[in-house]
XYZ file of C-alpha atoms in Angstrom:
374
model
C 93.573 54.563 154.095
C 92.793 54.342 150.336
C 90.389 56.368 148.698
C 88.126 55.072 146.076
C 86.633 57.123 142.664
C 82.436 58.013 143.201
C 82.247 55.340 140.049
C 83.925 52.727 141.221
C 82.392 51.967 144.318
C 81.721 48.931 146.249
C 80.707 46.925 143.294
C 82.199 44.005 144.803
C 78.775 44.552 147.762
C 77.071 42.140 145.613
C 79.194 38.858 144.079
C 77.970 37.230 140.954
C 78.129 33.752 139.998
C 77.260 32.698 136.514
C 74.966 30.057 136.156
C 75.879 26.434 135.508
C 74.365 23.044 135.406
C 76.537 22.103 138.749
C 75.154 25.021 140.890
C 74.143 23.432 144.179
C 70.587 24.204 144.715
C 69.314 27.454 146.026
C 68.907 28.978 149.320
C 65.967 31.237 147.983
C 63.264 30.439 146.228
C 63.779 32.984 142.741
C 61.536 35.501 142.865
C 59.477 36.869 139.786
C 61.336 39.356 138.023
C 59.777 43.014 138.936
C 61.442 44.911 135.735
C 62.208 41.490 133.045
C 65.644 40.705 132.445
C 68.333 42.722 134.045
C 71.021 44.052 131.614
C 74.269 42.273 131.334
C 77.407 43.994 129.890
C 80.178 42.475 128.425
C 83.721 43.631 128.343
C 84.203 46.913 126.827
C 87.369 49.145 125.439
C 88.773 50.335 129.140
C 88.740 48.695 132.248
C 87.023 52.525 133.576
C 83.772 51.682 131.736
C 84.013 48.178 133.012
C 83.832 48.995 136.556
C 81.257 51.707 135.997
C 78.646 49.223 134.470
C 79.567 46.590 137.077
C 78.814 49.008 139.921
C 75.657 50.180 138.030
C 74.358 47.036 137.660
C 75.267 45.440 140.807
C 74.616 48.735 143.079
C 71.414 49.944 140.980
C 70.161 48.052 138.391
C 69.908 44.935 140.486
C 68.269 45.947 143.624
C 65.216 47.331 141.408
C 64.716 43.945 139.678
C 64.289 42.571 143.500
C 60.673 41.924 145.355
C 60.278 43.673 148.289
C 61.585 41.282 150.479
C 64.143 41.248 148.991
C 65.117 44.658 148.885
C 64.600 44.519 152.514
C 67.280 42.150 153.202
C 69.955 44.516 151.006
C 69.153 47.729 152.282
C 67.418 47.217 156.146
C 70.390 46.942 158.721
C 68.368 44.958 161.092
C 68.458 42.477 158.165
C 71.299 42.387 157.007
C 73.221 39.992 158.990
C 71.145 37.221 156.779
C 73.209 37.845 154.002
C 76.760 37.287 155.730
C 76.435 34.469 157.569
C 77.355 31.033 155.968
C 74.105 30.789 154.069
C 74.418 32.837 151.443
C 71.045 34.008 149.880
C 71.136 33.301 146.104
C 68.823 34.258 143.144
C 68.499 33.216 139.675
C 67.342 35.797 137.215
C 66.557 36.691 133.699
C 69.656 38.764 132.028
C 69.586 40.514 128.321
C 72.711 41.963 126.341
C 73.633 42.557 123.039
C 74.492 38.926 122.793
C 71.164 37.431 123.345
C 69.548 36.492 126.775
C 70.218 33.864 129.735
C 69.956 33.901 133.303
C 72.645 34.143 136.194
C 72.854 33.916 139.612
C 72.861 36.903 142.032
C 74.154 36.351 145.474
C 72.476 38.718 147.771
C 74.830 41.361 149.869
C 74.398 44.441 151.697
C 73.870 47.634 150.096
C 73.770 51.278 151.471
C 71.869 53.499 149.247
C 74.018 56.430 149.966
C 77.710 54.486 150.158
C 77.211 52.572 147.013
C 75.258 53.976 144.828
C 76.363 56.819 142.359
C 74.441 60.012 141.344
C 73.104 59.747 138.059
C 74.259 62.861 135.968
C 77.871 63.176 136.912
C 78.016 58.971 136.269
C 75.944 59.245 133.298
C 78.480 61.677 131.672
C 81.286 59.483 132.986
C 79.416 56.942 130.809
C 79.212 59.003 127.690
C 82.631 59.912 128.237
C 84.087 56.432 127.911
C 82.025 55.284 124.699
C 85.224 54.860 122.527
C 83.962 51.912 119.928
C 80.903 50.754 118.205
C 80.682 47.653 120.606
C 80.415 50.365 123.256
C 77.606 52.449 121.913
C 75.889 49.037 121.662
C 75.287 49.021 124.938
C 73.351 52.283 125.462
C 69.789 51.291 125.042
C 71.064 48.368 127.879
C 72.224 51.112 130.221
C 69.285 53.412 129.690
C 66.663 50.908 130.074
C 68.565 50.085 133.562
C 68.531 53.724 134.367
C 64.773 53.848 133.752
C 63.802 50.469 135.540
C 65.580 51.540 138.668
C 63.432 54.996 138.361
C 66.646 57.027 137.157
C 65.123 60.071 135.320
C 67.094 61.218 132.918
C 67.303 65.160 132.746
C 66.719 66.588 129.387
C 70.245 68.282 129.076
C 71.599 64.808 129.974
C 69.955 63.359 126.672
C 70.751 66.224 124.860
C 74.110 65.578 124.988
C 73.774 62.089 124.657
C 72.915 63.094 121.163
C 75.619 65.388 120.632
C 78.051 62.579 121.570
C 76.882 60.189 119.447
C 76.539 62.264 116.673
C 80.393 63.394 117.137
C 80.809 59.397 117.126
C 78.735 58.982 113.580
C 76.684 56.887 116.458
C 73.154 58.368 115.567
C 71.606 55.269 114.323
C 72.049 53.778 118.141
C 70.706 56.480 119.267
C 67.624 56.475 116.708
C 66.945 52.765 117.874
C 66.725 53.732 121.670
C 64.297 57.068 120.809
C 62.412 53.554 118.628
C 62.723 52.053 121.914
C 61.063 54.614 123.897
C 58.967 51.895 126.624
C 61.919 50.727 127.318
C 65.177 53.079 127.010
C 62.749 55.935 128.537
C 64.418 58.326 125.303
C 61.141 60.413 124.525
C 61.106 63.109 121.846
C 58.957 65.352 123.841
C 61.486 68.394 124.112
C 62.068 70.844 121.301
C 65.469 70.892 122.503
C 65.996 67.088 122.329
C 64.563 67.153 118.151
C 66.656 69.854 117.622
C 69.803 67.656 118.589
C 68.320 64.714 117.048
C 68.374 66.947 113.510
C 71.819 68.474 113.999
C 72.854 64.439 114.558
C 71.656 63.984 111.621
C 73.010 66.917 109.872
C 76.570 65.614 111.767
C 75.708 62.346 109.873
C 76.208 64.036 106.074
C 78.892 66.088 107.618
C 80.846 63.189 108.588
C 80.518 61.506 104.949
C 81.703 64.488 103.201
C 77.989 65.510 102.181
C 78.033 62.278 99.502
C 75.265 61.306 98.070
C 75.393 58.074 100.171
C 75.782 60.068 103.346
C 72.944 62.600 102.730
C 70.603 60.022 102.430
C 71.553 58.331 105.596
C 71.009 61.931 106.837
C 67.864 62.322 105.331
C 66.591 58.656 106.503
C 67.531 59.511 110.044
C 65.501 62.939 109.934
C 62.722 61.537 108.552
C 62.386 59.118 111.169
C 62.241 61.278 113.727
C 59.802 63.234 112.393
C 57.741 59.926 112.108
C 58.641 59.465 115.979
C 57.330 62.660 116.794
C 53.872 62.046 115.783
C 53.643 58.882 118.337
C 51.983 59.566 121.298
C 54.670 57.235 123.293
C 56.813 60.334 122.421
C 54.487 63.473 121.990
C 51.136 63.223 122.931
C 48.701 65.650 122.904
C 48.883 69.552 122.900
C 51.855 71.186 124.392
C 52.776 74.464 124.804
C 56.419 74.049 123.455
C 55.723 71.244 120.876
C 58.261 69.743 118.890
C 56.213 68.887 115.835
C 55.559 72.651 115.601
C 59.478 73.693 115.559
C 59.911 75.180 112.465
C 64.076 74.901 113.309
C 62.998 71.125 113.500
C 60.745 70.734 110.749
C 62.778 72.778 108.427
C 65.917 70.913 108.848
C 64.513 68.018 108.422
C 63.593 69.245 104.857
C 66.559 70.362 103.864
C 67.857 67.239 104.230
C 65.596 65.766 102.252
C 65.542 68.353 99.513
C 69.523 67.722 99.606
C 69.184 63.889 99.161
C 66.898 64.552 96.710
C 68.931 66.966 94.676
C 72.102 64.510 94.858
C 69.906 61.561 93.399
C 68.774 64.355 90.602
C 65.357 63.049 90.524
C 63.446 65.751 91.461
C 60.484 65.837 94.241
C 60.390 61.601 93.958
C 57.114 61.048 96.165
C 56.143 64.467 96.977
C 58.614 64.482 100.245
C 60.519 67.817 100.075
C 56.467 69.751 99.095
C 55.438 68.386 102.067
C 58.012 69.185 104.130
C 58.121 72.269 102.827
C 54.517 73.170 103.319
C 54.812 71.983 106.886
C 57.393 74.063 107.602
C 55.755 76.905 106.482
C 52.222 75.995 108.320
C 54.695 76.247 111.512
C 56.288 79.495 110.536
C 54.073 81.510 113.380
C 55.852 79.647 116.296
C 58.981 80.641 114.835
C 61.224 82.148 117.858
C 63.401 84.325 115.702
C 64.353 87.174 118.352
C 67.552 87.153 120.408
C 67.592 87.513 124.147
C 70.614 89.697 124.870
C 73.142 90.280 121.705
C 75.853 87.769 123.504
C 77.794 85.324 121.464
C 75.986 82.877 123.125
C 72.811 84.055 122.236
C 74.182 83.962 118.731
C 75.840 80.841 119.319
C 72.200 79.365 119.455
C 70.487 81.384 116.837
C 73.048 80.258 114.541
C 72.707 76.666 115.598
C 69.145 76.614 115.140
C 68.332 78.589 111.775
C 71.457 77.708 109.513
C 70.137 74.350 108.856
C 66.739 75.864 107.779
C 68.389 78.563 105.874
C 70.472 75.757 103.509
C 67.339 73.965 103.557
C 65.146 76.194 102.397
C 68.018 77.059 99.357
C 67.948 73.294 98.799
C 63.956 72.996 98.783
C 63.664 75.984 96.129
C 66.335 74.148 93.648
C 64.184 70.957 93.818
C 60.698 72.510 93.743
C 61.606 75.689 91.371
C 62.446 79.275 92.640
C 59.250 79.986 90.684
C 56.776 77.381 91.421
C 54.320 79.080 94.496
C 56.126 76.688 97.204
C 59.635 78.101 96.113
C 58.354 81.897 96.088
C 56.668 81.314 99.505
C 60.113 79.627 100.923
C 62.125 82.235 99.395
C 59.821 85.073 100.567
C 60.508 84.029 104.410
C 63.923 82.906 103.808
C 64.936 87.210 102.944
C 62.739 88.170 105.125
C 63.463 86.042 108.230
C 65.978 83.357 108.381
C 68.774 85.029 106.585
C 68.884 88.486 108.540
C 68.997 86.051 111.912
C 71.852 83.667 110.481
C 74.390 86.805 108.859
C 73.704 88.847 112.382
C 74.434 85.803 114.864
C 77.535 85.138 112.099
C 78.577 88.658 112.804
C 78.669 88.340 116.412
C 80.163 85.336 116.845
C 83.079 86.199 114.377
C 83.789 89.215 116.131
C 82.783 88.288 119.938
C 84.461 84.410 119.017
C 86.458 82.709 121.680
C 90.390 82.764 121.760
C 90.765 79.582 121.506
C 88.662 76.868 119.568
C 85.578 77.995 117.030
C 82.094 77.755 118.698
C 79.410 75.281 117.436
C 77.452 77.509 115.671
C 80.080 78.696 113.047
C 81.250 75.054 112.564
C 77.633 74.029 111.527
C 77.427 77.089 109.524
C 80.398 76.498 107.414
C 79.806 72.788 107.231
C 76.167 73.808 105.861
C 77.301 75.854 102.955
C 78.967 73.108 101.618
C 76.106 70.922 101.369
C 74.857 73.576 98.610
C 78.148 72.959 96.002
């Protein structure tokens, strides 16, 4: 018997027919859509991605848009015989894609939860690995919306990985769009880990552009957008034990990018944005988690990722504000007493205990950040 990849499950279990004016009368009255339009995915850069999207669309997303009677027909074995006769049940539902909205005829067919529905975590990892082009990445908000409306919760680790992949591909703009569409995509910036990744993704935007004035400006804009979104109750509502709005490694990284933009523009602190973020960073400093856990390379890599952007950010802000200004002196004191020791210790551990092949992400980030000050 031929075997099937888990992500190319029976996507033919639900047959689709595009709506045209010549379609015969429906055998069922179209229901009111439960969750708005169903995502539609145009052809992508690879057959594997096309197959994955087709499976999710027909076996996961569509059922979540049906009303209870239609769901019973496709899942309940005692009723499924009604879908396999000579008179199929066809529904017309609204659809949406990057190219616009429309409608489509869906012919219902039997489905089995265990057999036909792929698991969220491995499928999402595969989905990210298959995104190659900008057109592929434009499908991300629609895929996320489909997951949310079908009750598939995206774990924080998966969301963080999504941002890392987008940053490496130069697609942080798409991720920012997903965060702005939080009600539809479910991408909430309420976890410190995800907020950090958004800031490091902004840094990566500048790195990919060689820290040019234009690239740095784009990175600073992304960082500012993240800080603004975190103030939206739709993202972070009320007080939290680990509030990303009070995480100095998040705010400090944003301060750094804004300061680097100001320095490259040569206009000083126009609008007072650097001063505002510098004060906010210092106000948050009591929440800084500077101590390492076990002195391992993993711990050091994490510390370097957290604090190298803040170290460079403080240096850049001191240049813009003046090292002898009140804020410049305060930043210098924190830099010397807290940030530099943590960064240098972590860097030393990684240089001594780095992997035999490849280089840790923290070291790469540290070296790229040093170029920002050149």
